[in-house]
PDB file of C-alpha atoms in Angstrom:
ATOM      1  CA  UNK A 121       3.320 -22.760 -22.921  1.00 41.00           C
ATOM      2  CA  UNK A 122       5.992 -25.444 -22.430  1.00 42.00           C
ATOM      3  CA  UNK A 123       3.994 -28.706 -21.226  1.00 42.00           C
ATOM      4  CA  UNK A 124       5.588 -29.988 -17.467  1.00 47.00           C
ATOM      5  CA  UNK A 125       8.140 -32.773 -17.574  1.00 43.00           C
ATOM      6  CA  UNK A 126       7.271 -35.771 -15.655  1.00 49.00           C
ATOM      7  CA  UNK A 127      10.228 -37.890 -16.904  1.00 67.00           C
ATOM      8  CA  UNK A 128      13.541 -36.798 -17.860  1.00 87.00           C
ATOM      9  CA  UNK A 129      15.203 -38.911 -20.584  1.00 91.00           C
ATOM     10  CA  UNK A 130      18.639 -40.491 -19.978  1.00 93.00           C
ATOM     11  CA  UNK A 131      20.131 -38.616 -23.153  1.00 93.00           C
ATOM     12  CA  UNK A 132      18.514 -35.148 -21.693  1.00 93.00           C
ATOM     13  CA  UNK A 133      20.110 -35.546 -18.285  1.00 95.00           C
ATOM     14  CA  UNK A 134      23.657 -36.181 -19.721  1.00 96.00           C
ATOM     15  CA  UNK A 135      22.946 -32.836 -22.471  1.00 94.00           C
ATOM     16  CA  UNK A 136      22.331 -30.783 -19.143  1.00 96.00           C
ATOM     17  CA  UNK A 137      25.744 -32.097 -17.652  1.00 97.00           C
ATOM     18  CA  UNK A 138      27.388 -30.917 -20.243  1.00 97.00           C
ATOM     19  CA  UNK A 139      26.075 -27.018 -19.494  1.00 97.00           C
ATOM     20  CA  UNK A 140      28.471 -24.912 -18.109  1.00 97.00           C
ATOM     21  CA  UNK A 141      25.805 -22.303 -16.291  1.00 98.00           C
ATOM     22  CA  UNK A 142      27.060 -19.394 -14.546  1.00 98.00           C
ATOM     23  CA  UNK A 143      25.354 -19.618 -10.599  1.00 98.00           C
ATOM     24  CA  UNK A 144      25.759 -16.786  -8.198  1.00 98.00           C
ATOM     25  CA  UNK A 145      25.796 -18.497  -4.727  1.00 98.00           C
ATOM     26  CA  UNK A 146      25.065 -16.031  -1.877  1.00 98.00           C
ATOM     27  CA  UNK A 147      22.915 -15.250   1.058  1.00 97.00           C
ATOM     28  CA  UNK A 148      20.416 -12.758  -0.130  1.00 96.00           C
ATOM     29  CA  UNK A 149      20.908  -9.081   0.323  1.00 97.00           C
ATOM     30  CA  UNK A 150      24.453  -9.271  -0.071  1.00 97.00           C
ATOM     31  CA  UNK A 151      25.106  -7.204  -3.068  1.00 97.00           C
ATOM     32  CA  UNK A 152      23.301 -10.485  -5.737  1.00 97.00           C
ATOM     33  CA  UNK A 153      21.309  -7.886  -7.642  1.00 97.00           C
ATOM     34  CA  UNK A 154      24.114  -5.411  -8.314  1.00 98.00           C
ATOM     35  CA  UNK A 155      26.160  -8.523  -9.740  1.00 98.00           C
ATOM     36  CA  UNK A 156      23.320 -10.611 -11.397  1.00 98.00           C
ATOM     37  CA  UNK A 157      22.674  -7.040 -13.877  1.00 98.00           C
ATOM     38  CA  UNK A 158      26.078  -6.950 -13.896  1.00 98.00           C
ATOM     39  CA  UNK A 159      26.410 -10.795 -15.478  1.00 98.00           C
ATOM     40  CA  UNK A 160      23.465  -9.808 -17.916  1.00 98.00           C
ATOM     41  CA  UNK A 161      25.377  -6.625 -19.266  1.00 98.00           C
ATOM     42  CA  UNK A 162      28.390  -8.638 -19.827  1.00 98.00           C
ATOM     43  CA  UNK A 163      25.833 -10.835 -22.339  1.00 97.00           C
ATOM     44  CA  UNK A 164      25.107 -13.399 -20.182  1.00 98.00           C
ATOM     45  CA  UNK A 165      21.732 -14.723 -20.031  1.00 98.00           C
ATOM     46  CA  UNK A 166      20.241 -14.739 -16.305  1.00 98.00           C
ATOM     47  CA  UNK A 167      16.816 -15.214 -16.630  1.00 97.00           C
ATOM     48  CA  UNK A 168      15.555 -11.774 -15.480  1.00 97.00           C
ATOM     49  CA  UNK A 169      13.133  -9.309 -16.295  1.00 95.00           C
ATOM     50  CA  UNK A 170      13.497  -5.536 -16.447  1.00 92.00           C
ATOM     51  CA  UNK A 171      10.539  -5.145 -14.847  1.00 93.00           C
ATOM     52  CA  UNK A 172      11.507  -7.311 -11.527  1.00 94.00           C
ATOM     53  CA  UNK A 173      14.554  -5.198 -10.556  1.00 94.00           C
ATOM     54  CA  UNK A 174      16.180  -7.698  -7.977  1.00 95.00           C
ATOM     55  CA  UNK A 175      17.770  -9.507 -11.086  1.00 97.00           C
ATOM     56  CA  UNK A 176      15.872 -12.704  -9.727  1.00 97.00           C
ATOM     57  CA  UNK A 177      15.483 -15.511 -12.253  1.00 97.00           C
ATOM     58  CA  UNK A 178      11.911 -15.221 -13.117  1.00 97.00           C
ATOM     59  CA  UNK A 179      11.209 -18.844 -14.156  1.00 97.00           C
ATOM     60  CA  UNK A 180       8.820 -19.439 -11.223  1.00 96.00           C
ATOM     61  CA  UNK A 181       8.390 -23.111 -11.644  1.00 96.00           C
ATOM     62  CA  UNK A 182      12.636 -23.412 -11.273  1.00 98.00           C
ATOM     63  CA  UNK A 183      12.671 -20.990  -8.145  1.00 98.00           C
ATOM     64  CA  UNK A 184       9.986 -23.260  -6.698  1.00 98.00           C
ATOM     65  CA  UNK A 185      12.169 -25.912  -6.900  1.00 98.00           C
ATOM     66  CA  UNK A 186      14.803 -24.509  -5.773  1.00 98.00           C
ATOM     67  CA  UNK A 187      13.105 -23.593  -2.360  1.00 98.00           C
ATOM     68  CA  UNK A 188      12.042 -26.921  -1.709  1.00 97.00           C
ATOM     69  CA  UNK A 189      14.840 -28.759  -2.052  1.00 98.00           C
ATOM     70  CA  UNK A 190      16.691 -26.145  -0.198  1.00 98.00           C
ATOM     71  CA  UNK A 191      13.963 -27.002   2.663  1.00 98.00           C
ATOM     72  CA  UNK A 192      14.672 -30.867   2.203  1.00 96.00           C
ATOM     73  CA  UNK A 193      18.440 -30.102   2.892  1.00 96.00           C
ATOM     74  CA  UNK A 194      18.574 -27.891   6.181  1.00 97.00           C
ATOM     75  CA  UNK A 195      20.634 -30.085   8.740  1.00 94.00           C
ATOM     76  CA  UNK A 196      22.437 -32.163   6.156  1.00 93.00           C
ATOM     77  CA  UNK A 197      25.829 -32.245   5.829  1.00 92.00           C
ATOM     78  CA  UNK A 198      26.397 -29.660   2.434  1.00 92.00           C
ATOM     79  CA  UNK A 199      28.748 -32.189   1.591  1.00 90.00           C
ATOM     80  CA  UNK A 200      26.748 -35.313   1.345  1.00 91.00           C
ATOM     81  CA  UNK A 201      25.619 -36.413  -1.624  1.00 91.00           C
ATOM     82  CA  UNK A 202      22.232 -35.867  -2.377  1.00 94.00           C
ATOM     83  CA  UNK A 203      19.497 -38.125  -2.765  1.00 94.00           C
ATOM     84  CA  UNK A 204      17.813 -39.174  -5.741  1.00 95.00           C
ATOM     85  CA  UNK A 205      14.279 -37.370  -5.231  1.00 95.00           C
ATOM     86  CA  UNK A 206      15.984 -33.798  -4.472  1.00 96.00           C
ATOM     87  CA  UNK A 207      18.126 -34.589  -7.906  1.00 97.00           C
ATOM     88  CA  UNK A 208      15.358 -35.450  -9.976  1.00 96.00           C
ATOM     89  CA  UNK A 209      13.400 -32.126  -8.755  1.00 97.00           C
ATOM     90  CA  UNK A 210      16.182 -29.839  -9.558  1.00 98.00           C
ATOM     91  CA  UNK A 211      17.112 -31.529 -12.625  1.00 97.00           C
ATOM     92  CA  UNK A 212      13.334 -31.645 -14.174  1.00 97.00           C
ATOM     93  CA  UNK A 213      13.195 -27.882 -12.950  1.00 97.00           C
ATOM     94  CA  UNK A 214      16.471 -26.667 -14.476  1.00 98.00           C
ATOM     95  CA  UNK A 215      15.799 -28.708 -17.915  1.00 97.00           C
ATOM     96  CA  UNK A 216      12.736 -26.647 -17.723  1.00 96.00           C
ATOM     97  CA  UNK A 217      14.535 -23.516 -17.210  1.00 97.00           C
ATOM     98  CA  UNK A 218      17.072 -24.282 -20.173  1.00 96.00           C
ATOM     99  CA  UNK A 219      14.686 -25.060 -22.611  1.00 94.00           C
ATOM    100  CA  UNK A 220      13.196 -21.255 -22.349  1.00 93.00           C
ATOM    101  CA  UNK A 221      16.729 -19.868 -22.792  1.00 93.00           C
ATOM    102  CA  UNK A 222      17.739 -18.339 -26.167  1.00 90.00           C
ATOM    103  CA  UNK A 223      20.004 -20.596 -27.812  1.00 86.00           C
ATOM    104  CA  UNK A 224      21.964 -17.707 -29.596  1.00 90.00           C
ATOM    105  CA  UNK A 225      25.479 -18.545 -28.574  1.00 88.00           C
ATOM    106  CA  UNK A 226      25.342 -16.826 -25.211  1.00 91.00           C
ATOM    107  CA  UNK A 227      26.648 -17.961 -21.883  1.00 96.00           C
ATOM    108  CA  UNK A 228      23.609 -18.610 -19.381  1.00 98.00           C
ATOM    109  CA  UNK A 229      22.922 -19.003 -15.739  1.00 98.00           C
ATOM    110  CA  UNK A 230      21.205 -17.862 -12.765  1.00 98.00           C
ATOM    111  CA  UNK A 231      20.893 -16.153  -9.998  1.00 98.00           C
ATOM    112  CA  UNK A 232      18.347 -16.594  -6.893  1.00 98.00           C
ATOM    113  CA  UNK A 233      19.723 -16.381  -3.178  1.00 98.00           C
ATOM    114  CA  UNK A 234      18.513 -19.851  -1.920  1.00 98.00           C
ATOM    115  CA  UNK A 235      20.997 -21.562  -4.245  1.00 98.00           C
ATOM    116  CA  UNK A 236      23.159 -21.169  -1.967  1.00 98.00           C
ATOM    117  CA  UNK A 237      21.635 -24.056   0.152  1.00 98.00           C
ATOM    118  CA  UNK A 238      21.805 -27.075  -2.641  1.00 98.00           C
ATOM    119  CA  UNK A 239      25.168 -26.370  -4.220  1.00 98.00           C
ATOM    120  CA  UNK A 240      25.628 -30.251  -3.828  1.00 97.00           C
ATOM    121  CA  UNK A 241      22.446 -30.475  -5.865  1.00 98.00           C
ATOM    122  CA  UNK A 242      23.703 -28.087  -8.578  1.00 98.00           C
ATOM    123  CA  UNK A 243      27.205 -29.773  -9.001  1.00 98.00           C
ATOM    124  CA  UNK A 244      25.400 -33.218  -8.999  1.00 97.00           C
ATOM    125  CA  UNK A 245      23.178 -31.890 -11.916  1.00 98.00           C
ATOM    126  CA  UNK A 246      25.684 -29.786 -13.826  1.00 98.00           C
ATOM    127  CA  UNK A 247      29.008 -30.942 -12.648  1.00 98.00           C
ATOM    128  CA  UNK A 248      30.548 -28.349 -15.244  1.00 98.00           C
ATOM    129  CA  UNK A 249      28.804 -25.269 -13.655  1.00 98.00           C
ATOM    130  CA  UNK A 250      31.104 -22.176 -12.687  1.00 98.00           C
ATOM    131  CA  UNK A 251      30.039 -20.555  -9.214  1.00 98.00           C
ATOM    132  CA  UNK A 252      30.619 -16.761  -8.287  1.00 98.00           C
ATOM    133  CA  UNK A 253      30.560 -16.415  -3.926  1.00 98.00           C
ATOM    134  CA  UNK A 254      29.441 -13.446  -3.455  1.00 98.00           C
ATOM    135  CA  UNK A 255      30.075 -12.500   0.270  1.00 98.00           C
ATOM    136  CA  UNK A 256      29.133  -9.282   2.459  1.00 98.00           C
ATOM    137  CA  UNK A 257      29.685  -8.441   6.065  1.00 98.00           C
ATOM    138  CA  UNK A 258      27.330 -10.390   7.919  1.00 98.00           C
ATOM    139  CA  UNK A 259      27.134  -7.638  10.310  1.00 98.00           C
ATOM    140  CA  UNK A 260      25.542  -6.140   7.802  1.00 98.00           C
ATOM    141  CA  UNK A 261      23.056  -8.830   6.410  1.00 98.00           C
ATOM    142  CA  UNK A 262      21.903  -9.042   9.905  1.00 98.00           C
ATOM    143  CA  UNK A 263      19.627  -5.725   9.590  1.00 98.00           C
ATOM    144  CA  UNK A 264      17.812  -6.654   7.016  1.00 97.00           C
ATOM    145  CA  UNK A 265      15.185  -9.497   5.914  1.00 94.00           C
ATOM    146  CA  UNK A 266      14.999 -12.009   4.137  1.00 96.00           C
ATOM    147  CA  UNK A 267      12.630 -14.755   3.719  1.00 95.00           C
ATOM    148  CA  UNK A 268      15.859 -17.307   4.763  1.00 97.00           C
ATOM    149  CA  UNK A 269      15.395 -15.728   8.280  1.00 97.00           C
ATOM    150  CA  UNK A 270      11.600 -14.971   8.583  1.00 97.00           C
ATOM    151  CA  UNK A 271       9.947 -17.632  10.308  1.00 96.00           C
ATOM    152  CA  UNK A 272       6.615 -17.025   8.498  1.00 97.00           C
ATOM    153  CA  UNK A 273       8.310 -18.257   5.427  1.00 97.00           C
ATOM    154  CA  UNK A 274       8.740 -22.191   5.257  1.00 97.00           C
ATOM    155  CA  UNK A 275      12.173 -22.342   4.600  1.00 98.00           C
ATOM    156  CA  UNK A 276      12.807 -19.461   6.675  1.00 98.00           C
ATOM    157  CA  UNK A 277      10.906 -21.187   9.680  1.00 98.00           C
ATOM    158  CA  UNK A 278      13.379 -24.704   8.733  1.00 98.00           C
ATOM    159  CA  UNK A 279      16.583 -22.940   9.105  1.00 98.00           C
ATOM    160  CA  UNK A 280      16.235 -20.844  12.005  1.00 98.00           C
ATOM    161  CA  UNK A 281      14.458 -23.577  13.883  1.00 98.00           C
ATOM    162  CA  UNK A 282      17.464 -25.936  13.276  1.00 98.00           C
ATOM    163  CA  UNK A 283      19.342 -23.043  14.438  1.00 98.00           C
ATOM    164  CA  UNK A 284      17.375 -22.775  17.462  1.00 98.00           C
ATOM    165  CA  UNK A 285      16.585 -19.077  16.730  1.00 98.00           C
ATOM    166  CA  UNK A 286      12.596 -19.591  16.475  1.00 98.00           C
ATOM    167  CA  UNK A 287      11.187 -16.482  18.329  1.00 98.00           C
ATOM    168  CA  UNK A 288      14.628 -14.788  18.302  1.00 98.00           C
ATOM    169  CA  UNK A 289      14.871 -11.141  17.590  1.00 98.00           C
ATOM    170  CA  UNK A 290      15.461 -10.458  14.035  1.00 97.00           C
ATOM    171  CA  UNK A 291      18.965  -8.941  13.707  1.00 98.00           C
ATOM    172  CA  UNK A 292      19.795 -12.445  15.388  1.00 98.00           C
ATOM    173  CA  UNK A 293      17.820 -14.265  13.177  1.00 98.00           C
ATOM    174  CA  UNK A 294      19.446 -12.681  10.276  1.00 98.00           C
ATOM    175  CA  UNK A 295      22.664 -13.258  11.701  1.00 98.00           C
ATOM    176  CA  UNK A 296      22.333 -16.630  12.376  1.00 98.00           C
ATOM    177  CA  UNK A 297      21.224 -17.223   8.911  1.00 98.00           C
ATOM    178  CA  UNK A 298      23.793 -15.593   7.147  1.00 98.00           C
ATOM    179  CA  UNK A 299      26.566 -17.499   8.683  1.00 98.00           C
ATOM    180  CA  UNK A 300      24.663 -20.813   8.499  1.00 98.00           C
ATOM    181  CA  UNK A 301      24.860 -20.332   4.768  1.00 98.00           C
ATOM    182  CA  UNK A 302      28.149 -18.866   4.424  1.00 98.00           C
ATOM    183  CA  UNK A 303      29.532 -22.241   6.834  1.00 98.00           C
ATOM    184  CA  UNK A 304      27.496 -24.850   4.468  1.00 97.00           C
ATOM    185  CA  UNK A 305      29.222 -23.189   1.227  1.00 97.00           C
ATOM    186  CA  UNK A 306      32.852 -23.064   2.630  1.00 97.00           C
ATOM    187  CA  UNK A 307      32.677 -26.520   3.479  1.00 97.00           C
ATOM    188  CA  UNK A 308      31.822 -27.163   0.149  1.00 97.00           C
ATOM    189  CA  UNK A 309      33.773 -25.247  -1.906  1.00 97.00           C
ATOM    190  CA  UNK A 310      36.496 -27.962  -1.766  1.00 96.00           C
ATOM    191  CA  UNK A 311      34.891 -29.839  -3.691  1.00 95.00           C
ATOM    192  CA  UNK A 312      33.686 -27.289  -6.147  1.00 97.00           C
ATOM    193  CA  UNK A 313      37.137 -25.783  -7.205  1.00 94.00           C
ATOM    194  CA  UNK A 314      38.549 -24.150  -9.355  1.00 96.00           C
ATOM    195  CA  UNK A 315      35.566 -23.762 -10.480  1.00 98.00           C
ATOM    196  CA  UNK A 316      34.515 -21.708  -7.868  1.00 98.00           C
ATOM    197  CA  UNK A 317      35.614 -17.619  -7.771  1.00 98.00           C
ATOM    198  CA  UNK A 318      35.185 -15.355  -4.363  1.00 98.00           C
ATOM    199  CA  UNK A 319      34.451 -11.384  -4.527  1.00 98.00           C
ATOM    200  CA  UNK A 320      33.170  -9.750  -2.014  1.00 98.00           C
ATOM    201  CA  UNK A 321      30.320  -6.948  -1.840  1.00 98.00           C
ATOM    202  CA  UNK A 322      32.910  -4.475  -0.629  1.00 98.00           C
ATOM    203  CA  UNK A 323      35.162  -5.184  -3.325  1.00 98.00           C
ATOM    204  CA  UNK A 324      32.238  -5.156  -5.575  1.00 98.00           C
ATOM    205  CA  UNK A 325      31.125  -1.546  -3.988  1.00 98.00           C
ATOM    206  CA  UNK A 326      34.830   0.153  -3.993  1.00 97.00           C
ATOM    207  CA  UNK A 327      36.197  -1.587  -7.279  1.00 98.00           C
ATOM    208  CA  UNK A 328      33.420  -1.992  -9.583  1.00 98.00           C
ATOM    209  CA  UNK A 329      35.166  -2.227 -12.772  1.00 98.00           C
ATOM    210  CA  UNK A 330      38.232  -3.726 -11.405  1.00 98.00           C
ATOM    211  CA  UNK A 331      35.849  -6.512  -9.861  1.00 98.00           C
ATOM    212  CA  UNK A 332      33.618  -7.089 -12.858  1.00 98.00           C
ATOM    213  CA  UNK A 333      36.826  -7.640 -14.612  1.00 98.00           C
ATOM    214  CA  UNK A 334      38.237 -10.273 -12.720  1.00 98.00           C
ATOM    215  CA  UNK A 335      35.004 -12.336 -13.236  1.00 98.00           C
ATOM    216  CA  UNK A 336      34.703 -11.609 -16.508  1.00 98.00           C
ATOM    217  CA  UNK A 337      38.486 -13.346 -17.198  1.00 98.00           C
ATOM    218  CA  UNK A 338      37.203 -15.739 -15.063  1.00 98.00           C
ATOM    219  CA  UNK A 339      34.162 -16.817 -16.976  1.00 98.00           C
ATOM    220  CA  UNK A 340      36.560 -16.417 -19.885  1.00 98.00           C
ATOM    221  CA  UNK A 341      34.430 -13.581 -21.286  1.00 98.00           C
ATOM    222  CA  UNK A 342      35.609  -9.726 -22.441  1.00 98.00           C
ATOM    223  CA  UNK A 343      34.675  -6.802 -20.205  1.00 98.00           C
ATOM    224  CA  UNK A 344      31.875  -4.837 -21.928  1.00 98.00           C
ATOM    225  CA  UNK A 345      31.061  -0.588 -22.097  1.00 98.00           C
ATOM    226  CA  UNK A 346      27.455  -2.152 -20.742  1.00 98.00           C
ATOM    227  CA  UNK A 347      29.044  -3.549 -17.883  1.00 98.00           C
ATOM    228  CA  UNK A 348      30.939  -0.497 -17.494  1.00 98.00           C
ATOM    229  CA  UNK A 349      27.872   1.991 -18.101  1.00 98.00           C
ATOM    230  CA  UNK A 350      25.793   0.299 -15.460  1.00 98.00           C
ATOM    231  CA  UNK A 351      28.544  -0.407 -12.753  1.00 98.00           C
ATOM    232  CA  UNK A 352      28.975   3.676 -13.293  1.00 97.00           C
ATOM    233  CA  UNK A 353      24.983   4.249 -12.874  1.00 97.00           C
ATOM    234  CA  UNK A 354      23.797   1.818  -9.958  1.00 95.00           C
ATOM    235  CA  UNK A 355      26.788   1.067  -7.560  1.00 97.00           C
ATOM    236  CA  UNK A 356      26.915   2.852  -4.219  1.00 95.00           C
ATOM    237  CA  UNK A 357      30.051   2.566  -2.301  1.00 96.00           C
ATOM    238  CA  UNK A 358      28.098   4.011   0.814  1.00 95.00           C
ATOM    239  CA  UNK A 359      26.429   0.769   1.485  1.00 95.00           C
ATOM    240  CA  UNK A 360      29.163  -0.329   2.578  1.00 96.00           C
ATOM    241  CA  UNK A 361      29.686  -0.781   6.293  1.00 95.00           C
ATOM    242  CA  UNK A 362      25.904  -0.270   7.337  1.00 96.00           C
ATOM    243  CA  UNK A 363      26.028  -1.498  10.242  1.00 96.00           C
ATOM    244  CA  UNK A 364      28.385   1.054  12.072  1.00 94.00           C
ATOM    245  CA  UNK A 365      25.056   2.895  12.030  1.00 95.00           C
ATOM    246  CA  UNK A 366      23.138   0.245  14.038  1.00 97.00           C
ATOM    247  CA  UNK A 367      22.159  -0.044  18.042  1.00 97.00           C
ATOM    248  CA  UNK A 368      25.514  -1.135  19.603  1.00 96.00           C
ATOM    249  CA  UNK A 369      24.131  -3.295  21.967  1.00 97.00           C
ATOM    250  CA  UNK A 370      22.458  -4.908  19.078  1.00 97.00           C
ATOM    251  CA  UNK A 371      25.237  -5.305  17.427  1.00 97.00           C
ATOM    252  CA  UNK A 372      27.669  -6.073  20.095  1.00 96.00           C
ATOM    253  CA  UNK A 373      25.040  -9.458  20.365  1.00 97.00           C
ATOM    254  CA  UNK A 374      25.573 -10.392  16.656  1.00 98.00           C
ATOM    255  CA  UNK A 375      29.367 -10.094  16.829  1.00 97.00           C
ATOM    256  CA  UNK A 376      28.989 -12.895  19.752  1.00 96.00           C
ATOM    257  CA  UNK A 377      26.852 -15.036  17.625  1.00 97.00           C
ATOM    258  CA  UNK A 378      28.497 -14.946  14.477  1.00 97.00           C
ATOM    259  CA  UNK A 379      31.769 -13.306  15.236  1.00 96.00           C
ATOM    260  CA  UNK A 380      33.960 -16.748  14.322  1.00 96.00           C
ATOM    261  CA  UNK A 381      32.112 -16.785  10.691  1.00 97.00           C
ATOM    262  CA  UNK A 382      33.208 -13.343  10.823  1.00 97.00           C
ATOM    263  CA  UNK A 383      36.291 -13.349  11.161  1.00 96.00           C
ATOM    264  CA  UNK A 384      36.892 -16.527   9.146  1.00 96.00           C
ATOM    265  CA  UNK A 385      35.460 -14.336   5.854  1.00 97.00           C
ATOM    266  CA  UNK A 386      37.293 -11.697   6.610  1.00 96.00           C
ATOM    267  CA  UNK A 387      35.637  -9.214   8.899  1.00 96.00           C
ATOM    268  CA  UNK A 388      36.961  -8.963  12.258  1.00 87.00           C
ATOM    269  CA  UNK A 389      35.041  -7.537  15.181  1.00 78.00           C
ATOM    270  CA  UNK A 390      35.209  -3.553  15.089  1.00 67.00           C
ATOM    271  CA  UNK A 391      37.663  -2.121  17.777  1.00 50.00           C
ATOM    272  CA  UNK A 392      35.045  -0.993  20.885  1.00 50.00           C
TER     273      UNK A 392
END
């Protein structure tokens, strides 16, 4: 077992800006497993496990780490420039990460939903890192759970309490959360480009291949038959639009709490 690192060398910090990592930012449940298999069948190495379907990285130690200095951050500015304890954390964490990564040549990276929060953190730490915003419907998003909108969860319990959604029902909860994140990206993205390339679950649902193939030119990488084979076996175009299945008075109430974030990604109110 690798022993923890208490102190990261000067020398080490600067090899790990010098990474170009491949980081899916999105709020969970918005299509992140279908494109984090997707990343590993075009070679790229995302951590995962076979066995742990939802294409998580499975470095527990770097998740960790990720969730906590996601928790430190709800209420900043995503902009601001982060402070030196949340750096260190990530950085230690991520060395860790990198050091159990096969150094065969392949492109590497992650994905894990709460990444989303810190991606001031990430381009602070690797500076050279190439982001892929993955965005659904939020309309969506908002009937389904995830810990970044269950308040039994600590960072959960941090966002929607600075969204003043403690006790809320759920499908607002959700709601609320997905177009918190979605807001704190977009305002950073600015500052991230061009390193920084939108697709969106529907896109990724309708146009699998099509899709995949636009990252892949944009991680400067070839389109693969594994890619192709598994875009074939696991993508369901039926997911999307899930919501037009929903209550309508529920979601008539999460159109008129998110509807601006909404429409600002692309997905204006449906026609009543």
């Amino acid at each position: 077992m690798t022993p923890p690192l208490t102190i990261l060398s000067q020398s080490d910090a600067d090899e790990l800006a010098r990474t170009e990592p491949v980081v899916v930012m999105s709020r969970g449940h918005s299509g992140t497993r279908v494109l984090s298999w997707a990343l590993a069948a075009l070679g790229i190495h995302m951590g995962t496990l076979r066995s742990e379907p939802a294409g998580d990285c499975q470095d527990r130690r770097f998740t960790g780490a990720i969730k906590k200095v996601a928790d430190s951050r709800i209420g900043t500015c995503s902009t601001r420039a982060p402070g030196a304890r949340e750096t260190r954390r990530f950085r230690r964490a991520l060395w860790r990460y990198l050091r159990g990564v096969p150094r065969d040549g392949r492109r590497w990276g992650w994905k894990f939903p709460e990444t989303y929060l810190i991606g001031g953190v990430v381009d602070t730490v690797v500076p050279r890192a190439r982001y892929l915003h993955l965005v659904r419907d939020g309309r969506d998003v908002a009937f389904k759970s995830h810990l970044t909108d269950d308040e039994g969860r600590r960072l959960g319990r941090t966002i929607l309490g600075h969204l003043g959604l403690l006790g809320r029902p759920r499908h607002l909860q959700a709601a609320g959360s997905w177009a918190y994140q979605v807001q704190r990206f977009r305002a950073l993205r600015p500052v991230l480009e061009p390193r920084v390339h939108r697709l969106t679950f529907e896109q990724l649902c309708t146009r699998p291949v099509e899709t995949m193939e636009a990252v892949a030119g944009f991680l400067g990488l070839p389109m693969t038959d594994e890619c192709r084979r598994y875009l074939a076996e696991q993508v369901r175009p039926e997911k999307v639009g899930q919501h037009r299945g929903e209550d309508p008075a529920k979601l008539r109430a999460v159109e008129a709490l998110i509807g601006e974030t909404l429409a600002a990604e692309g997905y204006p109110p449906a026609a009543r």
